[in-house]
Tab-separated table of C-alpha atoms in Angstrom:
chain	number	residue	atom	x	y	z
A	1	GLU	CA	0.050	0.001	-0.051
A	2	PRO	CA	1.501	3.233	-0.988
A	3	ASN	CA	0.033	5.264	1.860
A	4	ARG	CA	1.393	2.998	4.473
A	5	ALA	CA	4.898	3.116	2.901
A	6	THR	CA	4.684	6.956	2.485
A	7	SER	CA	3.779	7.305	6.164
A	8	ALA	CA	6.503	4.976	7.428
A	9	PHE	CA	9.087	7.023	5.391
A	10	SER	CA	7.553	10.271	6.675
A	11	ARG	CA	8.235	9.132	10.167
A	12	LEU	CA	11.808	8.128	9.363
A	13	ARG	CA	12.476	11.508	7.605
A	14	GLY	CA	11.923	13.368	10.969
A	15	ALA	CA	14.882	11.467	12.704
A	16	SER	CA	18.378	12.856	12.848
A	17	GLY	CA	20.902	11.369	10.368
A	18	SER	CA	22.510	9.130	12.965
A	19	SER	CA	19.058	7.965	14.310
A	20	LEU	CA	17.779	7.356	10.749
A	21	ALA	CA	20.808	5.318	9.982
A	22	ASN	CA	20.564	3.265	13.083
A	23	ARG	CA	16.819	2.644	12.401
A	24	LEU	CA	17.691	1.323	8.859
A	25	GLU	CA	20.348	-1.138	10.165
A	26	PRO	CA	19.396	-4.739	9.497
A	27	THR	CA	17.920	-6.659	12.373
A	28	GLY	CA	18.529	-10.031	10.904
A	29	GLY	CA	20.701	-11.804	8.338
A	30	CYS	CA	19.921	-11.782	4.704
A	31	MET	CA	19.145	-15.327	3.413
A	32	ALA	CA	20.600	-14.481	-0.081
A	33	CYS	CA	23.874	-13.171	1.486
A	34	ALA	CA	24.142	-16.267	3.754
A	35	ALA	CA	23.601	-18.577	0.721
A	36	LEU	CA	26.195	-16.718	-1.193
A	37	GLU	CA	28.698	-17.025	1.631
A	38	ARG	CA	27.933	-20.834	1.909
A	39	ALA	CA	28.485	-21.277	-1.767
A	40	GLU	CA	31.606	-19.235	-1.776
A	41	SER	CA	33.021	-21.148	1.154
A	42	GLN	CA	32.256	-24.411	-0.663
A	43	HIS	CA	33.864	-23.341	-3.814
A	44	VAL	CA	37.040	-22.232	-2.072
A	45	THR	CA	37.342	-25.534	-0.123
A	46	SER	CA	36.692	-27.469	-3.314
A	47	ILE	CA	39.424	-25.634	-5.196
A	48	ALA	CA	41.795	-26.027	-2.206
A	49	GLU	CA	41.223	-29.678	-1.739
A	50	HIS	CA	40.788	-30.884	-5.313
A	51	ILE	CA	43.427	-28.796	-7.101
A	52	THR	CA	45.236	-32.093	-7.641
A	53	ASP	CA	42.504	-33.312	-9.821
A	54	GLN	CA	43.642	-33.008	-13.387
A	55	ARG	CA	40.370	-31.569	-14.698
A	56	LEU	CA	40.355	-28.828	-11.979
A	57	HIS	CA	44.088	-28.217	-12.401
A	58	ASP	CA	43.628	-27.805	-16.276
A	59	ALA	CA	40.533	-25.454	-15.856
A	60	TYR	CA	42.443	-23.282	-13.385
A	61	ALA	CA	45.506	-23.193	-15.658
A	62	ALA	CA	43.266	-22.100	-18.501
A	63	SER	CA	41.480	-19.474	-16.519
A	64	ASP	CA	42.618	-15.988	-15.490
A	65	GLY	CA	43.129	-17.310	-11.998
A	66	LEU	CA	41.661	-16.027	-8.693
A	67	CYS	CA	41.518	-12.522	-7.299
A	68	LEU	CA	43.768	-11.877	-4.299
A	69	PRO	CA	41.014	-12.099	-1.725
A	70	HIS	CA	39.814	-15.542	-3.012
A	71	PHE	CA	43.421	-16.699	-3.510
A	72	ARG	CA	44.164	-15.997	0.211
A	73	GLN	CA	41.095	-17.919	1.068
A	74	VAL	CA	42.070	-20.944	-0.975
A	75	LEU	CA	45.615	-20.866	0.406
A	76	ARG	CA	44.168	-20.883	3.974
A	77	ALA	CA	41.923	-23.772	3.235
A	78	ALA	CA	44.637	-25.810	1.398
A	79	PRO	CA	45.117	-29.094	3.490
A	80	ASP	CA	48.928	-29.404	2.793
A	81	ASN	CA	51.950	-27.684	1.434
A	82	ALA	CA	51.900	-29.694	-1.873
A	83	ARG	CA	48.523	-28.131	-2.753
A	84	ILE	CA	49.787	-24.640	-1.656
A	85	ASP	CA	52.742	-25.099	-4.015
A	86	LEU	CA	50.516	-26.222	-6.847
A	87	LEU	CA	48.129	-23.340	-6.354
A	88	THR	CA	50.905	-20.848	-6.250
A	89	ASN	CA	52.572	-22.254	-9.328
A	90	LEU	CA	49.319	-21.920	-11.167
A	91	GLN	CA	48.488	-18.413	-9.933
A	92	MET	CA	51.809	-16.649	-10.284
A	93	PRO	CA	51.956	-16.868	-14.151
A	94	LYS	CA	48.623	-15.110	-14.237
A	95	TRP	CA	49.722	-12.243	-12.114
A	96	ARG	CA	53.009	-12.049	-14.106
A	97	ALA	CA	51.000	-11.809	-17.435
A	98	LEU	CA	48.738	-9.093	-16.039
A	99	LYS	CA	51.778	-7.235	-14.861
A	100	ALA	CA	53.318	-7.394	-18.252
A	101	GLU	CA	50.092	-6.087	-19.771
A	102	LEU	CA	50.140	-3.229	-17.360
A	103	ASP	CA	53.817	-2.456	-18.257
A	104	MET	CA	52.888	-2.455	-22.013
A	105	LEU	CA	49.981	-0.162	-21.331
A	106	ALA	CA	52.219	2.263	-19.357
A	107	ALA	CA	54.879	2.135	-22.142
A	108	LYS	CA	52.170	3.036	-24.759
A	109	TYR	CA	51.390	6.249	-22.832
A	110	ASP	CA	55.066	7.138	-23.176
A	111	VAL	CA	55.610	9.975	-25.722
A	112	ASN	CA	58.111	7.787	-27.564
A	113	HIS	CA	55.374	5.279	-28.280
A	114	ALA	CA	52.428	7.665	-28.869
A	115	ASP	CA	51.961	6.160	-32.455
A	116	GLU	CA	51.389	2.584	-31.095
A	117	ALA	CA	47.810	1.339	-30.847
A	118	VAL	CA	46.674	0.006	-27.566
A	119	GLY	CA	45.427	-3.450	-27.773
A	120	ALA	CA	44.143	-6.141	-25.389
A	121	GLU	CA	46.152	-4.406	-22.554
A	122	ALA	CA	43.744	-1.469	-22.682
A	123	ASP	CA	41.671	-2.710	-19.762
A	124	SER	CA	44.511	-4.318	-17.851
A	125	TRP	CA	44.358	-1.596	-15.218
A	126	ARG	CA	40.699	-2.539	-14.525
A	127	ARG	CA	41.473	-6.167	-14.450
A	128	ALA	CA	44.563	-5.447	-12.042
A	129	LEU	CA	42.227	-3.616	-9.736
A	130	ILE	CA	39.737	-6.449	-9.640
A	131	MET	CA	42.613	-8.917	-9.228
A	132	VAL	CA	43.810	-7.163	-6.174
A	133	SER	CA	40.649	-6.185	-4.459
A	134	GLY	CA	38.053	-8.522	-5.744
A	135	ASN	CA	35.101	-7.843	-8.008
A	136	ARG	CA	32.510	-5.739	-6.252
A	137	ASP	CA	29.812	-7.721	-8.089
A	138	VAL	CA	30.902	-10.930	-6.432
A	139	PHE	CA	31.864	-9.438	-3.020
A	140	GLY	CA	29.087	-6.940	-2.426
A	141	VAL	CA	29.207	-4.021	-0.084
A	142	ARG	CA	29.872	-5.767	3.174
A	143	ARG	CA	32.668	-7.982	1.954
A	144	LYS	CA	34.934	-9.437	4.694
A	145	THR	CA	38.496	-10.363	3.390
């Protein structure tokens, strides 16, 4: 009902900023956020435990790798040093390749290379930000890392 929503909003508007913010705080957990956290935890554990499976290993090797927040979680969940070494050996080339693209992009902004076209490295700065901080679309506003 529009009138009920309008009157509730009118009562809230009269509050101070701090009081209004406090009244808008959640009183319970969000079931979608809880499901997302459970699924994320399951995926992290699966990667950490099953990276020795050839299919997962190959899929990881063919991917862009993990962002730093997820990579830290996977390392913490890894049951042994062999898996930690394997994960690190798979992830490091991803970061090196991205660093090379960033270097290439920076070089093309040098006046001596002004005539060179920017290619696939054009969005490397965005990918680097996501790689270091995680994707906001995945992590949401209340992300704990």
